[in-house]
Amino acid sequence: MPYHFSLSLSLSLLLFTCFPSNSLSNQFCKTEIGIGEVGCGIISSSSTTKLLIKGGTVVNAHHQEFADVYVEDGIIVAVEPNLRNVIYTCYPLVALGYLVGDDVKVIDATGKYVMPGGIDPHTHLAMEALNTETVDDFFSGQAAALAGGTTMHIDFVIPVNGSLTAGLEVYEEKAKKSCMDYGFHMVITKFDDIVSRDMEIMVKERGINSFKFFLAYKGVLMVNDELLLEGLKRCKSLGALAMVHAENGDAVFEGQKRMIQLGITGPEGHALSRPPLLEGEATARAIRLAAFVNTPLYVVHVMSIDAMEEIARARKSDYFPKCVALFSSPLPSLTFIKAPRNLSFGTVNRVVKCTSTTRFYSRHIGQRVIGEPVVSGLVLDDSRLWDSDFTTASKYVMSPPIRASGHGKALQGALSNGVLQLVGTDHCVFNSTQKAFGIDDFRKIPNGVNGIEERMHLVWDTMVESGQISVTDYVRVTSTECAKIFNIYPRKGAIIAGSDADIIILNPHSSFEINARSHHSRTDTNVYEGRRGKGKVEVTIAGGRVVWENNELKVVPGSGKYIKMAPFNYLFSGIDRADASYLSSLNAPVNRFKSTT
Ligand code: URP
Ligand code: ZN
Ligand code: ZN
């Protein structure tokens, strides 16, 4: 017998039936989708680690409380105050008995926050671009992530010659060395019957529930409006989320030519060739096309006020006007008195006809648009692109560009007031020799900056320490919202019994410092070089294993799991009803008698 009962438990046993906690069924193991390939959070037989995190403040997106957290076999088993080393679960009450086991690692979290591990919705590991490849692969990039408190990321599969299946095969191979959990988005570069069928396979069989359309990178990844429309329609029918890189690629191309003609060939030419208005234009266009199709939209790396304001407008807007009963409550946005009648559709030139017993109601629902700022856009400005040293300036080249001072602060405000919902990184790193491919022509500088290791610290310092968001909001924007959008909540993004044990312990009294000498990414530069701030991730637990503690990484290649993500996230709820209302509002076709004379 590995356990010894305490006296108090013996008394409890007289009254209740008790089971060891590992006999609990996992509520997230009921459906096939959403479960990693290994299955139900069980990583491997050697990982029967038992952890007890004691004395911390457990923070979820909706609530924070003083509680201990008990973990077994990669799963959170209990979150309760005053847990002792091993928990027995007793019915009808939970976690009544306490046992002392000698194989439980106890972690003291007194005075610290115990939070869900970060989920980075936007990374590019081992991605090929401009005849080279990012220096961080699925091992080094993930190791860096874990050192910074991120325990899952979602990477973008690039198709091979337009083929989704070939692209996925390549990325499955790349991801074999993973040391933390990951998922995939799929990029769409062309559209035909094969791509359409493969999108269905991706969603129904391969666990991919989002597709990204690049409106920039002309001649490489860019799609035109026709393709975007086809893609939006297909996404909608599959319940998959459409994502856009929103810059006007044709205009960027023109801007680049203009810079070269002006003799501006350095990294500053990158920013000057693709100003915020081109990001605003493409964001507005994508938003309107998504409204036209009536499907949710996710705008990746929102870098400018221009783009953010388009998102704000759309989220407030009324693309689905309706008629409500006359004399209904004066609080329209909260009341749904009668089923909508005589609806119309679209944004402009719209006619909404209400009957004599109903009245028009102009603002009751916003468009389903998600805006993702990235940490570089939140905390940096473009001044370093003008640095006289090419190596320094070129490391800041990414697209859309890091903007002039003022944009970042506005994005922070939008994150705190809910216009933007979650923070990514767009981690996509090239070392200085690779960046030097563009020494004579900024168009040849591989695009991308680091952030996978720094995101959790920088968001804490910039947003929480400054008082712009609460600790619970921090969990929401770094983890929970991502899990909800990509339909893996509450398996991920929560510290509750049954969730995967992806946990961080953050000490708000400790501090961090960032530099290329000590970071864990393979890149030789860091765009946050020299930054210091308050709040340090002291412990990272991934899949129930302590992988970061005492500034040491203990990661195992191959231990990360692929997380399948199911379609039809919460953004899709009600879309079918809006479509039905639209159809019933058309008053068309009109039956006309054809004159015989
Ligand atoms: O510069 C960037 N953002 N590189 C990665 C590719 C992309 O556009 O997301
Ligand atoms: Zn992009
Ligand atoms: Zn990206």
XYZ file of C-alpha atoms and ligand atoms in Angstrom:
608
model
C 0.000 0.000 0.000
C 1.618 3.268 -1.063
C -0.588 5.425 1.147
C -1.216 5.689 4.870
C -4.585 6.905 6.005
C -4.752 9.707 8.501
C -7.121 9.513 11.434
C -9.456 12.172 10.051
C -9.786 10.336 6.801
C -10.627 7.103 8.536
C -13.600 8.865 10.098
C -14.645 10.282 6.752
C -14.506 6.855 5.240
C -17.187 5.653 7.567
C -19.564 8.142 5.998
C -18.511 8.390 2.401
C -17.284 6.257 -0.405
C -13.827 7.441 -1.385
C -11.796 6.871 -4.527
C -8.231 7.712 -5.297
C -8.204 10.852 -7.403
C -6.735 9.112 -10.417
C -9.895 7.066 -10.661
C -11.847 10.191 -11.626
C -13.055 10.211 -15.147
C -11.780 13.110 -17.214
C -14.697 15.208 -18.458
C -12.666 16.257 -21.474
C -12.093 12.727 -22.692
C -15.641 12.233 -23.873
C -15.293 13.408 -27.425
C -12.624 12.356 -29.810
C -11.863 15.752 -31.200
C -9.899 18.019 -28.912
C -7.859 15.170 -27.605
C -4.219 14.874 -28.505
C -2.956 11.922 -30.442
C -1.694 10.243 -27.315
C -5.141 10.742 -25.854
C -6.841 12.194 -22.833
C -3.837 14.090 -21.556
C -1.840 10.991 -20.687
C 1.568 11.812 -22.020
C 3.432 8.600 -21.465
C 3.751 5.932 -18.843
C 6.893 7.522 -17.443
C 5.140 10.785 -16.681
C 3.083 9.816 -13.662
C 4.247 12.936 -11.909
C 2.190 14.102 -8.993
C 2.418 17.754 -8.118
C 0.919 19.793 -5.341
C 1.138 23.552 -5.774
C 0.492 25.083 -2.392
C -0.384 28.493 -1.045
C -0.756 30.468 -4.262
C -3.493 32.611 -5.740
C -5.113 30.600 -8.507
C -6.215 32.880 -11.332
C -8.671 32.013 -14.058
C -10.144 34.433 -16.597
C -13.330 34.755 -14.561
C -12.137 34.454 -10.979
C -9.188 34.366 -8.617
C -8.945 32.580 -5.267
C -6.484 31.275 -2.711
C -6.241 27.569 -3.481
C -3.889 24.665 -3.881
C -3.663 22.737 -7.107
C -3.147 19.012 -7.325
C -1.918 17.422 -10.552
C -1.654 13.807 -11.552
C -0.690 12.241 -14.865
C -0.751 15.539 -16.720
C -4.221 16.530 -15.553
C -5.395 18.955 -12.878
C -7.255 16.793 -10.397
C -8.310 19.301 -7.757
C -8.261 23.023 -7.060
C -9.181 23.521 -3.425
C -7.900 25.406 -0.401
C -5.666 23.442 1.952
C -5.040 20.286 0.006
C -2.563 17.932 1.557
C -0.140 15.829 -0.314
C -2.478 13.310 -1.877
C -6.165 13.791 -2.390
C -8.865 11.257 -2.164
C -12.140 12.162 -3.746
C -15.136 11.212 -1.714
C -18.724 11.180 -2.814
C -21.025 12.991 -2.277
C -18.431 15.546 -1.155
C -15.228 16.201 -3.012
C -11.689 16.066 -1.737
C -12.499 15.239 1.846
C -9.684 12.969 2.730
C -6.010 13.646 2.974
C -3.281 11.109 2.526
C 0.413 11.446 2.690
C 2.159 10.086 -0.341
C 5.911 10.157 -0.687
C 5.892 10.552 -4.455
C 4.284 13.990 -4.651
C 6.420 16.989 -5.526
C 5.257 19.965 -3.480
C 5.784 23.442 -4.913
C 5.406 26.446 -2.657
C 3.538 29.251 -4.431
C 2.961 31.500 -1.426
C 2.612 35.128 -2.511
C 2.565 34.116 -6.183
C 0.009 33.687 -8.929
C -0.832 30.229 -10.251
C -2.230 30.670 -13.759
C -2.948 28.744 -16.945
C 0.118 28.474 -19.152
C 0.158 30.974 -21.980
C -1.207 30.013 -25.384
C 0.399 31.836 -28.271
C -2.070 31.942 -31.176
C 0.456 33.074 -33.752
C 3.903 31.589 -34.399
C 6.077 30.546 -37.313
C 8.510 27.804 -36.296
C 10.715 26.187 -38.940
C 9.047 28.323 -41.588
C 10.650 28.771 -44.979
C 10.759 32.276 -46.427
C 12.938 34.045 -48.985
C 14.969 30.859 -49.608
C 15.866 30.480 -45.972
C 14.223 29.092 -42.820
C 13.487 30.572 -39.409
C 16.189 29.608 -36.928
C 13.743 28.472 -34.266
C 12.257 25.079 -34.985
C 9.592 23.207 -33.070
C 12.094 22.309 -30.353
C 14.066 25.501 -29.803
C 11.068 27.786 -30.259
C 8.998 25.764 -27.842
C 11.809 25.529 -25.306
C 12.025 29.321 -25.403
C 8.256 29.526 -25.011
C 8.313 27.294 -21.933
C 11.056 29.381 -20.330
C 8.736 32.352 -20.716
C 5.549 30.692 -19.458
C 3.868 29.731 -22.727
C 2.785 26.096 -22.801
C 0.983 25.850 -26.130
C 1.176 27.612 -29.480
C -0.647 27.486 -32.781
C 1.577 27.554 -35.846
C 0.729 28.215 -39.485
C 1.033 25.347 -41.960
C 2.194 26.665 -45.350
C 0.810 24.579 -48.241
C 3.218 22.996 -50.722
C 2.399 24.359 -54.169
C -1.083 25.110 -52.880
C -1.592 21.581 -51.511
C -2.903 21.502 -47.959
C -2.264 17.818 -47.380
C 1.331 18.056 -48.601
C 1.832 21.120 -46.402
C 0.429 19.360 -43.356
C 2.695 16.360 -43.901
C 5.730 18.643 -43.907
C 4.634 20.351 -40.697
C 3.802 17.055 -38.987
C 7.387 16.027 -39.630
C 8.765 19.351 -38.369
C 6.663 19.085 -35.203
C 7.900 15.622 -34.203
C 10.559 17.192 -31.969
C 7.989 19.224 -30.030
C 8.452 19.600 -26.301
C 5.097 21.262 -25.650
C 1.570 21.055 -26.998
C 0.765 22.726 -30.287
C -1.955 23.118 -32.880
C -2.090 24.253 -36.471
C -3.779 26.919 -38.556
C -3.675 26.329 -42.317
C -2.704 28.991 -44.859
C -4.727 29.110 -48.115
C -2.843 30.319 -51.190
C -5.096 29.089 -53.966
C -8.670 27.875 -54.286
C -10.108 25.117 -56.418
C -12.145 21.951 -55.908
C -9.184 20.079 -54.467
C -8.408 22.823 -51.957
C -12.096 23.039 -51.071
C -12.229 19.278 -50.414
C -8.952 19.361 -48.504
C -10.245 22.163 -46.288
C -13.042 19.822 -45.281
C -10.583 17.030 -44.554
C -8.471 19.397 -42.477
C -11.474 20.382 -40.393
C -13.231 17.036 -40.088
C -10.259 14.707 -39.808
C -7.091 16.615 -39.051
C -8.098 18.910 -36.205
C -7.573 22.245 -37.960
C -10.329 24.803 -37.422
C -8.834 27.997 -38.881
C -7.574 29.125 -42.286
C -5.403 32.158 -42.942
C -5.549 34.380 -46.005
C -2.673 36.730 -46.754
C -3.813 39.987 -48.359
C -0.127 40.952 -48.697
C 3.108 39.345 -49.971
C 2.161 39.812 -53.623
C 3.332 37.006 -55.870
C 4.103 34.716 -52.938
C 1.243 34.151 -50.515
C -1.190 36.922 -51.409
C -4.768 36.140 -52.425
C -7.163 38.427 -54.287
C -10.695 39.350 -53.231
C -12.257 36.645 -55.363
C -10.226 33.969 -53.624
C -10.851 35.537 -50.238
C -14.589 35.428 -50.865
C -14.453 31.765 -51.883
C -12.377 31.041 -48.802
C -14.733 32.910 -46.485
C -17.705 30.985 -47.850
C -15.915 27.665 -47.423
C -14.803 28.544 -43.905
C -18.366 29.405 -43.005
C -19.762 26.140 -44.313
C -17.160 24.175 -42.342
C -17.449 26.197 -39.136
C -13.805 27.182 -39.496
C -12.452 30.566 -38.516
C -11.130 32.752 -41.338
C -7.976 34.688 -40.443
C -6.416 37.517 -42.413
C -3.040 39.165 -42.679
C -4.493 42.555 -43.565
C -2.314 44.789 -45.720
C -3.080 45.827 -49.291
C -0.413 43.803 -51.116
C -0.789 45.614 -54.438
C -0.318 48.975 -52.789
C 2.610 47.670 -50.708
C 4.244 46.532 -53.958
C 3.757 50.037 -55.343
C 5.101 51.571 -52.121
C 8.219 49.413 -52.307
C 8.904 50.527 -55.880
C 8.441 54.129 -54.809
C 11.020 53.766 -52.022
C 13.575 52.141 -54.293
C 13.078 54.941 -56.870
C 13.723 57.429 -54.075
C 16.962 55.613 -53.266
C 15.619 54.408 -49.903
C 16.967 50.841 -49.713
C 17.502 50.420 -45.945
C 15.170 48.962 -43.288
C 13.363 52.304 -42.865
C 12.112 51.776 -46.441
C 10.206 48.757 -45.147
C 8.078 50.894 -42.824
C 7.725 53.731 -45.324
C 6.537 51.441 -48.120
C 3.614 49.975 -46.168
C 2.038 52.757 -44.055
C -0.844 52.230 -41.625
C -3.477 53.285 -44.132
C -2.735 50.169 -46.209
C -3.325 48.064 -43.123
C -6.515 49.994 -42.397
C -7.782 49.524 -45.944
C -7.202 45.773 -45.998
C -8.657 45.337 -42.517
C -11.794 47.236 -43.538
C -12.098 45.254 -46.765
C -11.726 41.887 -45.051
C -14.223 42.912 -42.387
C -16.782 43.972 -44.970
C -16.346 40.831 -47.040
C -16.747 38.725 -43.899
C -19.929 40.685 -43.117
C -21.162 40.133 -46.667
C -20.652 36.384 -46.242
C -21.782 36.590 -42.610
C -18.916 34.600 -41.145
C -16.610 35.371 -38.207
C -13.212 36.918 -38.916
C -9.912 36.932 -37.011
C -7.480 39.719 -37.879
C -3.929 38.663 -37.032
C -1.158 41.036 -35.903
C -3.126 44.267 -35.621
C -0.316 46.822 -35.672
C -1.925 50.221 -36.229
C -4.618 52.537 -34.946
C -6.066 52.436 -38.464
C -6.696 48.683 -38.346
C -7.780 48.718 -34.720
C -10.387 51.403 -35.390
C -11.879 49.346 -38.206
C -12.221 46.432 -35.806
C -13.742 48.665 -33.150
C -16.279 50.006 -35.645
C -17.226 46.542 -36.844
C -17.611 45.106 -33.358
C -19.951 47.943 -32.463
C -21.754 47.973 -35.759
C -25.134 46.696 -36.699
C -24.805 44.514 -39.704
C -27.987 42.655 -38.852
C -30.656 45.247 -38.162
C -33.920 43.914 -36.954
C -37.420 44.951 -36.094
C -38.715 44.552 -32.569
C -42.173 44.897 -31.145
C -43.400 48.413 -30.622
C -43.399 49.565 -26.994
C -40.593 47.167 -26.159
C -37.995 47.955 -23.524
C -35.910 51.072 -24.108
C -32.792 48.925 -23.594
C -32.632 47.386 -27.041
C -29.174 45.918 -26.899
C -30.169 43.705 -24.003
C -33.653 42.669 -25.031
C -34.878 40.259 -27.620
C -38.572 40.693 -27.322
C -39.804 39.069 -30.464
C -38.261 37.094 -33.204
C -36.755 39.444 -35.751
C -38.985 40.249 -38.669
C -38.346 41.770 -42.025
C -34.612 41.759 -41.719
C -32.282 42.996 -44.348
C -28.573 42.444 -44.726
C -25.317 44.201 -45.462
C -23.840 47.475 -44.369
C -24.837 50.159 -46.798
C -27.832 50.852 -49.032
C -29.808 48.602 -46.786
C -33.553 48.772 -46.501
C -35.123 47.481 -43.343
C -38.881 47.279 -43.496
C -40.750 46.907 -40.263
C -44.462 46.211 -40.002
C -46.911 48.551 -38.337
C -46.519 46.691 -35.037
C -42.759 46.658 -34.968
C -40.057 49.265 -35.029
C -36.543 49.340 -36.392
C -33.805 48.654 -34.032
C -30.424 49.883 -35.173
C -27.815 48.615 -32.746
C -28.143 45.239 -31.159
C -25.278 43.084 -32.349
C -21.719 43.701 -33.377
C -19.906 41.926 -36.141
C -17.944 38.889 -35.004
C -14.428 40.178 -35.539
C -11.497 39.168 -33.371
C -8.445 41.437 -33.238
C -5.062 40.041 -32.249
C -2.326 42.507 -31.371
C 1.171 41.064 -31.081
C 3.562 41.928 -28.323
C 5.962 43.797 -30.640
C 3.124 46.057 -31.786
C 2.089 46.728 -28.204
C 5.466 47.630 -26.738
C 7.822 48.770 -29.537
C 7.880 51.694 -31.933
C 9.471 52.067 -35.346
C 12.341 54.385 -34.338
C 14.970 51.610 -34.410
C 14.269 50.996 -38.108
C 16.134 54.270 -38.630
C 19.159 53.057 -36.613
C 22.409 53.696 -38.479
C 23.542 50.120 -37.774
C 21.946 47.724 -40.294
C 22.012 44.715 -37.935
C 20.128 46.655 -35.298
C 17.639 48.196 -37.723
C 16.941 45.018 -39.699
C 16.026 42.956 -36.671
C 12.871 45.099 -36.320
C 11.643 44.326 -39.858
C 8.314 42.536 -39.726
C 4.977 42.903 -41.528
C 2.815 44.834 -40.987
C 5.614 47.070 -39.733
C 6.112 48.128 -36.141
C 4.467 51.557 -36.175
C 5.385 55.054 -35.032
C 5.124 55.815 -31.367
C 1.499 56.253 -30.314
C 0.104 53.243 -32.130
C 1.339 50.836 -29.439
C -0.261 52.813 -26.651
C -3.560 52.919 -28.578
C -3.404 49.143 -29.081
C -2.824 48.703 -25.356
C -5.945 50.764 -24.718
C -7.910 48.642 -27.178
C -6.710 45.485 -25.429
C -7.809 46.817 -22.072
C -11.267 47.904 -23.240
C -12.021 44.709 -25.172
C -11.780 45.991 -28.758
C -8.831 43.582 -29.114
C -9.150 40.224 -27.427
C -5.917 38.252 -27.175
C -2.179 38.724 -27.612
C 0.039 36.740 -29.966
C 3.669 37.092 -30.934
C 4.095 36.281 -34.623
C 7.375 34.738 -33.427
C 9.294 34.305 -36.676
C 13.025 34.648 -36.174
C 15.966 34.956 -38.487
C 19.489 35.615 -37.268
C 21.547 38.623 -38.324
C 23.259 36.800 -41.188
C 19.870 35.966 -42.646
C 18.593 39.520 -42.126
C 21.726 40.695 -43.994
C 20.370 39.150 -47.214
C 18.659 42.530 -47.525
C 21.637 44.758 -46.806
C 21.220 46.535 -50.166
C 17.463 46.166 -50.530
C 14.985 46.113 -47.648
C 12.650 43.910 -49.744
C 15.094 41.029 -49.268
C 15.245 41.238 -45.472
C 13.402 38.177 -44.109
C 10.408 39.478 -42.152
C 9.870 38.620 -38.523
C 10.722 39.292 -34.890
C 10.976 37.248 -31.695
C 8.464 37.181 -28.844
C 7.462 33.634 -27.925
C 9.620 33.736 -24.781
C 8.961 37.369 -23.912
C 5.192 37.700 -24.427
C 4.005 36.648 -20.969
C 6.500 38.915 -19.190
C 5.955 41.914 -21.415
C 2.167 41.709 -21.274
C 2.315 41.405 -17.491
C 4.674 44.352 -17.118
C 3.030 46.583 -19.733
C -0.599 45.839 -19.001
C -0.933 44.543 -15.423
C 1.866 46.383 -13.649
C 0.700 49.614 -15.253
C -2.841 48.974 -14.050
C -4.367 48.791 -17.518
C -5.801 45.302 -17.025
C -6.534 43.061 -14.045
C -4.795 39.798 -13.261
C -7.865 37.870 -14.437
C -7.841 39.833 -17.695
C -4.188 38.902 -18.064
C -5.168 35.239 -18.027
C -7.915 35.942 -20.534
C -5.741 37.765 -23.078
C -2.733 35.457 -22.793
C -4.505 32.104 -22.585
C -8.236 31.650 -22.044
C -9.572 33.689 -24.947
C -7.287 31.839 -27.338
C -8.512 28.507 -25.967
C -12.120 29.609 -26.438
C -11.642 30.968 -29.949
C -9.909 27.802 -31.086
C -12.339 25.560 -29.235
C -9.988 23.875 -26.801
C -11.396 25.420 -23.641
C -11.546 24.246 -20.842
C -9.042 21.571 -21.672
C -6.627 24.470 -22.148
C -6.751 27.993 -20.748
C -8.082 27.107 -17.297
C -6.978 25.931 -13.891
C -9.898 23.701 -13.063
C -10.233 20.018 -12.278
C -10.057 18.068 -15.516
C -7.987 20.588 -17.468
C -4.559 19.786 -18.829
C -1.888 20.626 -16.283
C -0.330 23.512 -18.219
C 0.407 25.894 -15.394
C 2.685 28.795 -14.600
C 3.691 30.309 -11.312
C 4.375 34.017 -11.624
C 6.052 35.974 -8.869
C 4.800 39.574 -9.067
C 7.584 40.781 -6.762
C 10.371 39.364 -8.863
C 11.712 40.967 -12.030
C 12.871 39.949 -15.480
C 15.505 41.165 -17.868
C 15.651 40.320 -21.558
C 18.757 39.910 -23.657
C 20.035 37.769 -26.512
C 22.809 36.323 -24.322
C 20.413 34.636 -21.960
C 17.296 34.015 -24.026
C 16.511 30.460 -25.178
C 15.690 31.174 -28.794
C 18.379 30.306 -31.337
C 18.377 33.779 -32.808
C 21.403 35.964 -32.107
C 19.439 39.163 -31.528
C 16.435 40.206 -29.496
C 14.127 43.097 -30.335
C 13.529 43.612 -26.605
C 17.255 43.712 -25.763
C 17.909 45.236 -22.341
C 14.274 45.485 -21.272
C 13.549 44.943 -17.606
C 10.269 44.733 -15.837
C 8.283 43.450 -12.870
C 6.793 39.939 -12.666
C 8.669 36.753 -13.404
C 7.506 33.327 -14.472
C 9.408 31.208 -11.956
C 7.866 27.823 -12.738
C 6.331 26.396 -15.908
C 4.474 23.098 -15.839
C 3.602 21.592 -19.206
C 1.484 18.462 -19.419
C 1.986 17.934 -15.693
C 5.777 18.108 -15.859
C 7.893 20.842 -14.332
C 9.863 22.064 -17.330
C 11.109 25.421 -16.038
C 12.249 26.002 -12.468
C 15.170 27.837 -10.858
C 15.962 29.351 -14.257
C 16.576 25.889 -15.672
C 14.816 24.194 -18.565
C 14.099 20.464 -18.491
C 12.511 19.704 -21.823
C 12.185 16.481 -23.744
C 11.953 16.459 -27.558
C 8.887 14.534 -28.646
C 6.944 15.085 -25.442
C 4.611 17.709 -26.934
C 1.219 16.634 -28.228
C -0.709 17.746 -31.269
C -3.971 19.284 -30.076
C -6.851 18.798 -32.451
C -9.274 21.689 -32.567
C -12.949 21.256 -33.380
C -14.930 23.587 -35.688
C -17.914 25.810 -34.830
C -16.513 27.837 -31.965
C -18.709 30.233 -29.998
C -18.444 32.891 -32.716
C -20.623 30.738 -34.953
C -23.563 30.603 -32.620
C -26.555 32.397 -34.124
C -25.003 32.747 -37.570
C -27.548 30.327 -39.046
C -30.425 32.263 -37.500
C -29.087 35.532 -38.911
C -28.894 33.890 -42.336
C -32.463 32.632 -42.050
C -33.625 36.097 -41.035
C -31.788 37.606 -43.960
C -33.443 35.239 -46.410
C -36.866 35.876 -44.989
C -36.301 39.640 -45.234
C -35.621 39.791 -48.935
C -39.160 40.202 -50.199
C -37.872 38.651 -53.382
C -38.131 37.328 -55.987
C -41.141 39.475 -56.855
C -43.781 37.632 -58.847
C -44.434 39.665 -61.961
C -46.976 38.962 -64.605
C -45.399 39.012 -67.976
C -47.413 41.053 -70.401
C -48.512 38.992 -73.414
C -49.023 41.968 -75.685
O 6.791 39.635 -40.571
C 6.071 38.696 -40.331
N 4.919 38.934 -39.754
N 6.460 37.450 -40.648
C 5.713 36.276 -40.515
C 4.693 36.073 -41.570
C 3.444 36.836 -41.298
O 3.133 37.760 -42.022
O 2.728 36.522 -40.347
Zn 1.039 37.839 -41.336
Zn 2.614 35.645 -38.781
